[in-house]
Coordinates of C-alpha atoms and ligand atoms in Angstrom, one line a residue:
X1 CA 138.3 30.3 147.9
X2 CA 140.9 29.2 145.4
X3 CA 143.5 31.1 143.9
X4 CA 142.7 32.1 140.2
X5 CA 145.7 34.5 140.0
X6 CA 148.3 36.8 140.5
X7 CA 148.9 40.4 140.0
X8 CA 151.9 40.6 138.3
X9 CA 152.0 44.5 136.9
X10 CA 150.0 47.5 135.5
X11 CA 149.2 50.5 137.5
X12 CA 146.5 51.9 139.2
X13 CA 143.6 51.9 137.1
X14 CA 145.0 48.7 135.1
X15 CA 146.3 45.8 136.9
X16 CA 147.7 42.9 135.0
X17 CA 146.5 39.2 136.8
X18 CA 148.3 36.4 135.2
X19 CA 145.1 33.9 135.4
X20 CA 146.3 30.3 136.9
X21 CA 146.0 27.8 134.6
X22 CA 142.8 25.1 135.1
X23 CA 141.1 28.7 136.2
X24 CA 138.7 30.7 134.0
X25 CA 138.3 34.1 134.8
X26 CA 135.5 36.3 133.6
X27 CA 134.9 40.1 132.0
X28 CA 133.3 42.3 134.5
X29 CA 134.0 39.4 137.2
X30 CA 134.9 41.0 141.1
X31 CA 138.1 39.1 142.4
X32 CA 139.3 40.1 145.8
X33 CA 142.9 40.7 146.7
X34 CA 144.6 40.9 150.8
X35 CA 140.4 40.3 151.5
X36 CA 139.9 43.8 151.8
X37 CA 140.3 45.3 148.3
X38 CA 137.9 43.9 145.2
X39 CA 139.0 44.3 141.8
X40 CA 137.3 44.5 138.4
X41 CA 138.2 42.8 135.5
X42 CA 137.6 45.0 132.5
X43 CA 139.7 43.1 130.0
X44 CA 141.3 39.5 128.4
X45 CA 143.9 38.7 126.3
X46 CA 146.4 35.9 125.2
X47 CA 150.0 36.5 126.7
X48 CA 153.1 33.7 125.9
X49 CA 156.8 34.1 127.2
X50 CA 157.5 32.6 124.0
X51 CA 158.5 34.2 120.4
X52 CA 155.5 34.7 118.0
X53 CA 157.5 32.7 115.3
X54 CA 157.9 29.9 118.2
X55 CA 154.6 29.9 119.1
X56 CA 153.5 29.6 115.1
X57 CA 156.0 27.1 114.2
X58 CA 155.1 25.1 117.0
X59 CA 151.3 25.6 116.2
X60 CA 152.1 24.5 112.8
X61 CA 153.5 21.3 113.4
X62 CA 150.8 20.3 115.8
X63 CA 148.2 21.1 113.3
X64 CA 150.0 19.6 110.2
X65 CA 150.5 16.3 112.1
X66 CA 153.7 15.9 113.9
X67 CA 152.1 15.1 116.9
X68 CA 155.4 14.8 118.7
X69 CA 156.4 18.6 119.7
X70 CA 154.2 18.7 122.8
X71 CA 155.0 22.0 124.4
X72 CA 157.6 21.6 127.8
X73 CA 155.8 23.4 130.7
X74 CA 152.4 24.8 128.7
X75 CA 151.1 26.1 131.8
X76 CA 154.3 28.3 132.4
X77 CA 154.8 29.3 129.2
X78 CA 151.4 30.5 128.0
X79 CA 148.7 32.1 129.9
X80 CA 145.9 34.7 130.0
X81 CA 146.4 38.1 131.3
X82 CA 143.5 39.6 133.2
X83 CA 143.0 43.4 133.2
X84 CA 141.8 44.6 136.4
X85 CA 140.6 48.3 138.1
X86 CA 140.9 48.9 141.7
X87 CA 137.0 49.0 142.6
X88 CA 136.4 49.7 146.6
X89 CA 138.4 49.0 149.5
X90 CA 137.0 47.6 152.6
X91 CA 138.3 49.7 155.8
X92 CA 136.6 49.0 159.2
X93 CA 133.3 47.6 157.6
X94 CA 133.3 50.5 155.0
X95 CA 133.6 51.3 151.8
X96 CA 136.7 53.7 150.0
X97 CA 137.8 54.5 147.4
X98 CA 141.2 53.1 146.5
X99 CA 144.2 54.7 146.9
X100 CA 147.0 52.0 146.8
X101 CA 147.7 49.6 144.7
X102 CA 147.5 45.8 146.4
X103 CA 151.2 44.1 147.2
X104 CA 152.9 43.3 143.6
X105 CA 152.8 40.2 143.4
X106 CA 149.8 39.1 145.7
X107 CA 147.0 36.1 145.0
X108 CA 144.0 36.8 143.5
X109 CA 140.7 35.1 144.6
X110 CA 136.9 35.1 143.7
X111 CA 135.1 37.4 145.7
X112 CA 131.9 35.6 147.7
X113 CA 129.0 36.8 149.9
X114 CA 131.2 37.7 153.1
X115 CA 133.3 40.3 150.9
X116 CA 130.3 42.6 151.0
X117 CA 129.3 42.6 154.4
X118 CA 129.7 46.1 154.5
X119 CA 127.2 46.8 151.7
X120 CA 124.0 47.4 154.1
X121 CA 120.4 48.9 153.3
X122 CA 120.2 52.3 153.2
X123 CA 117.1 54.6 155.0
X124 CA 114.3 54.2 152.3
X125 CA 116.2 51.5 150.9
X126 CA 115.3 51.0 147.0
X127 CA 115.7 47.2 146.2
X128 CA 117.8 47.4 142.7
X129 CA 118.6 43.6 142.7
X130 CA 122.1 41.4 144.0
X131 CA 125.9 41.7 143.2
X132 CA 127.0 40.0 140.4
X133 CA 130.6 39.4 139.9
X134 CA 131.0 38.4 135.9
X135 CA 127.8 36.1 135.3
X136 CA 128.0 34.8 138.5
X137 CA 125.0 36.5 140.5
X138 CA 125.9 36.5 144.7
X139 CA 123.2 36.1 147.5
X140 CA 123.6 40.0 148.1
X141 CA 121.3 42.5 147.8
X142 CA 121.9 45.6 146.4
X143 CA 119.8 49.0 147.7
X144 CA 120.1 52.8 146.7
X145 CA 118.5 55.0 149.3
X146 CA 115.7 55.8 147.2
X147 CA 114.4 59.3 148.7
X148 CA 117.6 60.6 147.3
X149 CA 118.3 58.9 144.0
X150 CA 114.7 59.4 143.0
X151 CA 114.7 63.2 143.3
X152 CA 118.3 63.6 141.4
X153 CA 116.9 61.6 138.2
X154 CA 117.5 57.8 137.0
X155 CA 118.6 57.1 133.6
X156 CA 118.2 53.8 132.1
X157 CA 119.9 53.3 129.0
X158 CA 120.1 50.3 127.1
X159 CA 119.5 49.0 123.5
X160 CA 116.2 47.2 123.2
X161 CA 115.8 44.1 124.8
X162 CA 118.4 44.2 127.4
X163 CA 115.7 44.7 130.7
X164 CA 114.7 48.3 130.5
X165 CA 111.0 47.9 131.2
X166 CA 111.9 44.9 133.5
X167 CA 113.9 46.8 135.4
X168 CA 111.0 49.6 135.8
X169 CA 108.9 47.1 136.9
X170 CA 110.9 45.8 139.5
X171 CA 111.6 49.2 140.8
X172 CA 108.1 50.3 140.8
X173 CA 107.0 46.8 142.6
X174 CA 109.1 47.7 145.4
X175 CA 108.2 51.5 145.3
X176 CA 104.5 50.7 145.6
X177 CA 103.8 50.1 149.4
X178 CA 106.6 53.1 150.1
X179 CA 104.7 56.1 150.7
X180 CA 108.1 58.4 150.8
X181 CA 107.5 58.4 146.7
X182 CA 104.7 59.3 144.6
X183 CA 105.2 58.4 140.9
X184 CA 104.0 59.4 137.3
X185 CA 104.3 56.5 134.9
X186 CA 104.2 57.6 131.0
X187 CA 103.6 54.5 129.8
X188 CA 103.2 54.0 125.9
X189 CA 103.7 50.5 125.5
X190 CA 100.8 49.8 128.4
X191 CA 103.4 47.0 129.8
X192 CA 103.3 48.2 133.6
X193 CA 99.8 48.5 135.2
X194 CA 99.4 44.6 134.0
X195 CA 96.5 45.1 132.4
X196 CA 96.3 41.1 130.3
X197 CA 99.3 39.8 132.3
X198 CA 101.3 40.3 135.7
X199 CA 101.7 44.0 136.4
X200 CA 101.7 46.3 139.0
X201 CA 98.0 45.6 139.1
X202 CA 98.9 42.3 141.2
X203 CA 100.9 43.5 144.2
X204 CA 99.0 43.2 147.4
X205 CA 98.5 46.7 148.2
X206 CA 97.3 47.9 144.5
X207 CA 94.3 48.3 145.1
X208 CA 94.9 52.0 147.8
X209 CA 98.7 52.5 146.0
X210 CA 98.0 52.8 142.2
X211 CA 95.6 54.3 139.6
X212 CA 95.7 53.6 136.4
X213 CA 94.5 55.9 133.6
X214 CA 93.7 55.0 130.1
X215 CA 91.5 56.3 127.2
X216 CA 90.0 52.6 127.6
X217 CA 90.3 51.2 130.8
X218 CA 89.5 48.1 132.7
X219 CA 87.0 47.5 135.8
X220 CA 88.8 49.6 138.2
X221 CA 90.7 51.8 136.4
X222 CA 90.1 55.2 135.6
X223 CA 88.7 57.2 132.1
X224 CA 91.7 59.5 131.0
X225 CA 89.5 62.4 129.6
X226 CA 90.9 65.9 130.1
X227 CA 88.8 69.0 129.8
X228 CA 90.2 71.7 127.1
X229 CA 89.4 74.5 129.8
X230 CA 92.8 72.8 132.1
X231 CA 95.1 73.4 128.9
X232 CA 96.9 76.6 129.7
X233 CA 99.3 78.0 127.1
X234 CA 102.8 77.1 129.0
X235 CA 101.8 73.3 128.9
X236 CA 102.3 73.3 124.8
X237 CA 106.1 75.0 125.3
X238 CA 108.3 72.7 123.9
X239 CA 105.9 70.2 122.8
X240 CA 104.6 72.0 119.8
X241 CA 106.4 73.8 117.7
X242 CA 105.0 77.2 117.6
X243 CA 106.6 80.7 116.4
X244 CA 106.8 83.2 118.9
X245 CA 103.7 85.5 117.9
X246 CA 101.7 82.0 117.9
X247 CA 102.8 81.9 121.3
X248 CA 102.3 85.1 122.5
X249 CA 99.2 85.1 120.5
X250 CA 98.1 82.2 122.9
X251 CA 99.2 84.2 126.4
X252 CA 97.3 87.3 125.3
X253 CA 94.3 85.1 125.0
X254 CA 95.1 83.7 128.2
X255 CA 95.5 86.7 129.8
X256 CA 92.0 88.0 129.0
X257 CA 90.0 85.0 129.3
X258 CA 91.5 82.8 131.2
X259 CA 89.9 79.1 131.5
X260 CA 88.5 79.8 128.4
X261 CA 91.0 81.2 126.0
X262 CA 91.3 77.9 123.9
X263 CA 87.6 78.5 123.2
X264 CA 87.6 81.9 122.5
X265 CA 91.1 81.7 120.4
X266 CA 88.7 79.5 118.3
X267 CA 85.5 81.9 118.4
X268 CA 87.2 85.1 118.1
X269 CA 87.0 86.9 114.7
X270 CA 89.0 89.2 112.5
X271 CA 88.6 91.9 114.1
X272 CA 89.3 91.0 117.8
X273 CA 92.5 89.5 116.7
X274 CA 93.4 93.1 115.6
X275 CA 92.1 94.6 118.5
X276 CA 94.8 92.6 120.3
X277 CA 97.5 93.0 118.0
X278 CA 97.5 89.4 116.3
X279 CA 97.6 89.2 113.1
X280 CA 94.7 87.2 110.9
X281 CA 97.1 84.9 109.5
X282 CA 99.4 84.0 112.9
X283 CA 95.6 83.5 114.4
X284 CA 94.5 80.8 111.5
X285 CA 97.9 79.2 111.5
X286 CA 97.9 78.4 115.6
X287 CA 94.0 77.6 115.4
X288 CA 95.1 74.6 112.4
X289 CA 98.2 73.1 114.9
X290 CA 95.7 73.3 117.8
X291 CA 93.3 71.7 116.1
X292 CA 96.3 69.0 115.1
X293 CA 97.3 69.0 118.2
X294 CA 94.0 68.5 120.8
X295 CA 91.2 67.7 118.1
X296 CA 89.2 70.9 118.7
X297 CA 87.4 72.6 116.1
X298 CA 84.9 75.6 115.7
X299 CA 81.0 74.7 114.3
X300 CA 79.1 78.1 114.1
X301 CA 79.0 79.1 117.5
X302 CA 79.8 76.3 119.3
X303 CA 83.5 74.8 119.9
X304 CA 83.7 70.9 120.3
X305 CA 86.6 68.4 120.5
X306 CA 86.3 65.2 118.3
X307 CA 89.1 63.5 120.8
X308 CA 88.4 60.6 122.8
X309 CA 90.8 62.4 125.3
X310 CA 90.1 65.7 125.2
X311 CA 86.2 67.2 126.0
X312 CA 85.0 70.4 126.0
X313 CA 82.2 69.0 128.8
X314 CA 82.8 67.6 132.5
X315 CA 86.6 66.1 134.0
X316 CA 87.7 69.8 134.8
X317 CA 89.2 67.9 137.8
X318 CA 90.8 65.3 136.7
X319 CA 94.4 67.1 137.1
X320 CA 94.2 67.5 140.1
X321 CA 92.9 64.2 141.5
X322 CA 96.1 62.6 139.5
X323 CA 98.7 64.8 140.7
X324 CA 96.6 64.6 144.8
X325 CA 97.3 61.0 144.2
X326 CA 101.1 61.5 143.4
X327 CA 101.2 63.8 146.5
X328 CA 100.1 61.2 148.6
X329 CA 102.6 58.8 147.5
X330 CA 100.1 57.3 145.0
X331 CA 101.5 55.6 141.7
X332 CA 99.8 56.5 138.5
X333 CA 100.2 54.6 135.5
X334 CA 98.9 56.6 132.3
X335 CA 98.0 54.5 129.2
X336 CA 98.8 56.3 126.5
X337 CA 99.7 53.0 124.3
X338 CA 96.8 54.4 121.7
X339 CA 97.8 57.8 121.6
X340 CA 99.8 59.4 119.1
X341 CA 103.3 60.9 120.6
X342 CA 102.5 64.6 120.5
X343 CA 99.0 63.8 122.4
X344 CA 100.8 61.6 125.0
X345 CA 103.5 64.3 125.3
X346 CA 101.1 67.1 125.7
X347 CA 99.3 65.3 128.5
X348 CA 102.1 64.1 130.2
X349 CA 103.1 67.4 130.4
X350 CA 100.2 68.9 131.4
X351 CA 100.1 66.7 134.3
X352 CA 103.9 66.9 135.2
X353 CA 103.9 70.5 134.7
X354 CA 101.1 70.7 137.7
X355 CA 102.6 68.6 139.7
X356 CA 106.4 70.4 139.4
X357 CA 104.6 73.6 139.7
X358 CA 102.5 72.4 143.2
X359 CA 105.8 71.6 144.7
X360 CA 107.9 75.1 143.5
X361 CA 105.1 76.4 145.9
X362 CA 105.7 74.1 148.4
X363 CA 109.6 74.7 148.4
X364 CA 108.8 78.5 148.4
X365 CA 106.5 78.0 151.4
X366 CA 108.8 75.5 153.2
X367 CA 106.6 72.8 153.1
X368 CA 108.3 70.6 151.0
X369 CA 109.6 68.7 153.9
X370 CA 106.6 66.8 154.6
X371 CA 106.0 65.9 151.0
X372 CA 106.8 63.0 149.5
X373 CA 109.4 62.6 146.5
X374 CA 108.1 62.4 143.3
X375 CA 109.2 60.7 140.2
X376 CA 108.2 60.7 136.3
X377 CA 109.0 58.0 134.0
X378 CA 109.4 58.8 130.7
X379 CA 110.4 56.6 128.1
X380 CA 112.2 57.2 124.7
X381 CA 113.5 59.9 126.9
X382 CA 115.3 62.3 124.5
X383 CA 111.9 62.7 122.9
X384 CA 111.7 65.8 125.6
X385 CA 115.4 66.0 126.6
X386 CA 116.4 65.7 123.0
X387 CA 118.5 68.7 121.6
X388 CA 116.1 69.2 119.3
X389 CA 112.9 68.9 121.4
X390 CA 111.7 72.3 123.1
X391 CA 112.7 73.3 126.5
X392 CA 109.2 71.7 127.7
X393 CA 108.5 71.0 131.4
X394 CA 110.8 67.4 131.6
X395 CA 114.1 69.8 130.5
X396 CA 113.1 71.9 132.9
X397 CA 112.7 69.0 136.2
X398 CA 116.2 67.7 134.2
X399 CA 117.9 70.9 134.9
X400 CA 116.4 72.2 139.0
X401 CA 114.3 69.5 139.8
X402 CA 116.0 68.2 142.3
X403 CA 116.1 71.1 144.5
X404 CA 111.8 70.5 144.4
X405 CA 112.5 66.9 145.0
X406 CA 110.9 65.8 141.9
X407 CA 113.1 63.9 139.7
X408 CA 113.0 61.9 136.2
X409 CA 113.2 58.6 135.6
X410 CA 114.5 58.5 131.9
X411 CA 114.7 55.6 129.7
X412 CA 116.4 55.4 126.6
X413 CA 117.9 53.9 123.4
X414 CA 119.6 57.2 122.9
X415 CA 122.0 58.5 125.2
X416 CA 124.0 60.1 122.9
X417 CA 120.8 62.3 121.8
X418 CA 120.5 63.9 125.3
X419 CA 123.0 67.1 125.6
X420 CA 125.6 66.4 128.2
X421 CA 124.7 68.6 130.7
X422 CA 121.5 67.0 131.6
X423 CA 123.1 63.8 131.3
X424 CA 125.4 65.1 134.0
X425 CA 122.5 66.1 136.3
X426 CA 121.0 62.5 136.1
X427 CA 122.9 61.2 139.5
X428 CA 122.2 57.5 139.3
X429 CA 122.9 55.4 135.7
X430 CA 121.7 51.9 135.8
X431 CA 123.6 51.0 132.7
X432 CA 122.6 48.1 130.8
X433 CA 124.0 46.0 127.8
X434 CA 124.6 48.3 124.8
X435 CA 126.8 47.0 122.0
X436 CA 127.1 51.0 120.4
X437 CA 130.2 52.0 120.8
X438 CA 128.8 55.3 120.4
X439 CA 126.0 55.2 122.9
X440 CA 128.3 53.6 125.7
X441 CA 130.7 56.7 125.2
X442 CA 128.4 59.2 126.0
X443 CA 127.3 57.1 129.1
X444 CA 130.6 56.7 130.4
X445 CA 131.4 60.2 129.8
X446 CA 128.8 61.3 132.2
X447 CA 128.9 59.1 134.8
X448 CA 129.8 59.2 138.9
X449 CA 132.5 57.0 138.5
X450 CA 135.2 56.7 136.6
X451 CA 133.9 53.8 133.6
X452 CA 136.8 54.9 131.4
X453 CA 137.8 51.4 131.1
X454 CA 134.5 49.4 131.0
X455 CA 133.2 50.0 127.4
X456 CA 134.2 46.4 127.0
X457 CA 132.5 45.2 130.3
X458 CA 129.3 47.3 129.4
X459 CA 129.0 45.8 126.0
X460 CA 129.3 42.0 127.3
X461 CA 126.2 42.8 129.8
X462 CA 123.6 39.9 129.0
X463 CA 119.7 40.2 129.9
X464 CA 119.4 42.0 133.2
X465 CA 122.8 42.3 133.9
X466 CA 123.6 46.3 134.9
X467 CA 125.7 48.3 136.4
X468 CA 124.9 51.1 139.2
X469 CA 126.4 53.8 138.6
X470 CA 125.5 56.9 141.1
X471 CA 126.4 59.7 143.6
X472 CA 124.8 57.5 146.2
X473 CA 127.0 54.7 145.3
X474 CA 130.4 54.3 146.9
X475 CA 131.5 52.4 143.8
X476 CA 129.9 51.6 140.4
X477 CA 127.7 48.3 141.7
X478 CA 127.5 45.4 139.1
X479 CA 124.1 44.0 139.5
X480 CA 121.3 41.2 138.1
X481 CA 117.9 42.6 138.0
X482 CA 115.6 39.8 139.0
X483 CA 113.1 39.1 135.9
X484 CA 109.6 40.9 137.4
X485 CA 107.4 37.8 136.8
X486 CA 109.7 36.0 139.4
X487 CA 109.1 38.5 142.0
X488 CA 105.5 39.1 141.3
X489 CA 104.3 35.4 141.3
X490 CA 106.5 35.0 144.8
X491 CA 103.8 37.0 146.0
X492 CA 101.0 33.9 145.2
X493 CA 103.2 32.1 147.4
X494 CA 102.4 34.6 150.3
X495 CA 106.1 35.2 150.5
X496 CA 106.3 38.5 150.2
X497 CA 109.3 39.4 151.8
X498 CA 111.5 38.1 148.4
X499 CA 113.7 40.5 148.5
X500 CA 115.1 39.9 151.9
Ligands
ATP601 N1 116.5 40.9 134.7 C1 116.2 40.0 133.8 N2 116.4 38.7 134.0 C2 116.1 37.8 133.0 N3 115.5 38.1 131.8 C3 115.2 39.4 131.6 C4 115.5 40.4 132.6 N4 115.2 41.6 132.1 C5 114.6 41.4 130.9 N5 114.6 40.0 130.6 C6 114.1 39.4 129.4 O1 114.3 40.3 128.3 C7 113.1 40.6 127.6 C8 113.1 42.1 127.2 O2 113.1 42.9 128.4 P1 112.5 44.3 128.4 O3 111.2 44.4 127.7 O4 112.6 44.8 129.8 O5 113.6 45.1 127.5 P2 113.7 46.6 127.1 O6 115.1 47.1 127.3 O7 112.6 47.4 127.8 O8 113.4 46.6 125.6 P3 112.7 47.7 124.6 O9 113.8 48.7 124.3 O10 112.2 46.9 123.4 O11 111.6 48.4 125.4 C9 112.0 40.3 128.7 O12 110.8 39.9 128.1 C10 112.6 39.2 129.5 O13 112.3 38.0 128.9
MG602 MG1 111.0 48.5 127.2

């Protein structure tokens, strides 16, 4: 490879490569230095040895036409000065941290596929997609040992259009034949089962490796209908708002009916409510957000739902065959692209809340060893991790789910909107484009690495272009997703092994 430069100050943190001239040198591109150490370039700028007033008179007189004051040694004189960050250092075929700086002084090259030999594929290997230096995109793949990552939460942020979803879809595409994760997808926009074009629906092993639910579905997938009777009063915490004696309102019912509380919260009359301490009003108020909330209502004696997701008859199982499926490393996609948000949220959490609560027993009765990882994507994310949304069962998995092994995968517009500490506890960022100077602050401020200089670097990210940033990581990774219909239709070519 060429030399495109020369460090030539700085400190650790911030070198400064004078760029060679006839050379173009990219943000966010990896140059290697000695071939063992790999740098970042985080920033660009104009540097001249000559004066400002030099450099405008000159500029003046070539613009207004005295065409003789060519510049004596151009190339010397004026160059671009590079910005650079120590990223990993190679050391017997592994990765470290830096802790030196390179020789002042030293030449500066591209890096190219043999400078990451040492990158290899982790156990349960989670394909992410290939090392990109700048735009360039390398023949290297890039894996996160997905047992691991999976359980200590994903987040995906990103303003709109940068690959979110794409980058879901990828991840899932590899995920489905791997039976050491069972997933949850909450999917609103009804973009990953595939349902009019390519989807998870069209992997070879779809048929025995995902269910898909919706109010409406296809040949093959399954009616999402939930019986009231499997709504318990801790699924609406944090989803509704609800004053404290409308909750405990709720539990006493609960606690003497059971099953059928909902129904005879909507039977009971005036006088029952007082036998239990509830008064008339707190009673009609929770019956009208109920009602809001899941469509049931009271006719004489007689409570019905007028939902097309929630019945009063049949589907009393339906719970359990999804989260059985995500226990045996199933992945269920749940339509809820017709659903308003406070129904999708409510049944989401219903589900997740089984499923978090299945595998608390497990831990409890040391069987979670045997179980697969499970993870819930969730999009719009701060709608549940939001400081203002309730402490609902996703805060919950946010804050200890990873010592059940069930973990979040969050996407979102909104960093900023999720409170710190959560952020914290999500231990693997794949960080796409963001031009909000805002939003990119509160993603570098939580991350595994130190991004303190990359703000720039993370703004310039095109389509698809990321960067990895996790515990599991020995450095932050700069990455290109491959676009999902590329990967999907190598399948027709009965080339499945794409990724390799
Ligand atoms: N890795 C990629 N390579 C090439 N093109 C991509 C890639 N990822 C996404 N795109 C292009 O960008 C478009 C938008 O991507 P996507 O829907 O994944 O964005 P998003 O971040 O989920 O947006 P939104 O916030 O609106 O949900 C895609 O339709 C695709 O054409
Ligand atoms: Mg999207």
């Amino acid at each position: 490879m060429t030399t495109v430069g020369q460090i030539i100050g700085g400190e650790y943190g911030e070198l400064y490569i004078r760029q060679k001239a006839g050379q173009t040198i990219e943000i966010g591109e990896l140059l290697s230095v000695g071939g063992n150490v790999i740098l970042q370039v985080h920033d660009l700028g104009y540097q001249s040895l000559m004066e400002d007033d030099d450099l405008a008179r000159i500029s003046g007189m070539q613009l207004e036409g005295y065409d003789e004051t060519t510049l004596m040694e151009e190339e010397i004189r004026n160059y671009i000065n590079a910005k650079a960050k120590l990223l990993v250092h190679v050391k017997n075929g592994e990765a470290k941290i830096p802790k030196k700086l390179p020789p002042f002084f030293n030449r500066i090259k591209r890096v190219s596929e043999e400078h990451f030999e040492f990158l290899d594929e982790p156990e349960n290997g989670l394909y992410l997609g290939k090392i990109r230096s700048g735009s360039r995109v390398l023949d290297v793949p890039v894996y996160i040992d997905g047992k691991k990552a999976l359980s200590h939460h994903v987040l995906i942020p990103a303003t709109t259009g940068r690959g979110k979803s794409n980058l879901v879809k990828v991840m899932l595409w590899n995920l489905i034949p791997k039976d050491y994760c069972g997933m949850l997808i909450i999917d609103p926009h009804d973009e990953y089962y595939g349902r009019n074009e390519l989807g998870a629906k069209d992997h070879p092993e779809a048929q025995n490796k995902i269910e898909y639910y919706s109010p409406n579905p296809p040949k093959g997938g399954f009616s999402l209908r939930l019986n009231i009777d499997l709504l318990k009063p801790w699924d609406l915490r944090g989803i509704i708002e609800l004053t404290s004696a409308q909750t405990d309102a709720m539990y006493v019912y609960h606690e003497e009916y059971k099953d059928k509380w909902l129904t005879d919260l909507f039977m009971s009359d005036e006088e029952e409510a007082r036998r239990h301490g509830i008064q008339e009003t707190t009673l009609e108020v929770l019956r009208r957000k109920l009602s809001l909330a899941i469509d049931v209502h009271r006719e004489r004696s007689r409570v019905y739902c007028r939902s097309s997701i929630f019945t009063t008859r049949s589907n009393e199982n339906m719970l359990n065959q999804i989260v059985d499926s995500i226990e045996m490393g199933k992945k269920i996609i749940l339509d809820t692209s017709s659903m308003p948000q406070d129904k999708e949220l409510l049944i989401a959490g219903m589900i997740t809340n089984r499923l978090f609560n299945r595998y608390k027993r497990y831990k409890e009765k040391g069987e979670l060893d045997g179980k697969p990882t499970v993870s819930v994507v969730i999009e719009e994310a701060p709608r549940v991790l939001g400081e203002r949304a309730g402490r609902n069962v996703f805060h919950t998995i946010a804050r200890e789910g990873r010592k059940f092994r069930v973990g979040l995968i969050a996407i979102t517009q909104l960093s900023s909107m999720i409170p710190r500490e959560l952020l914290a506890n999500m231990n693997t960022k794949i960080i796409l484009g963001n031009e909000m100077r805002s939003e990119r602050e509160a993603i570098i401020g939580s991350v595994a690495q130190d991004l303190s200089k990359d703000s720039k670097n993370i703004a310039s990210l095109d389509r698809g272009e990321a960067i990895v940033s996790s515990i599991f990581t020995k450095f932050a990774v700069p990455i290109k997703i491959d676009l999902f219909e590329d990967i999907a239709r190598t399948k027709d070519k009965k080339n499945l092994m794409f990724f390799n």
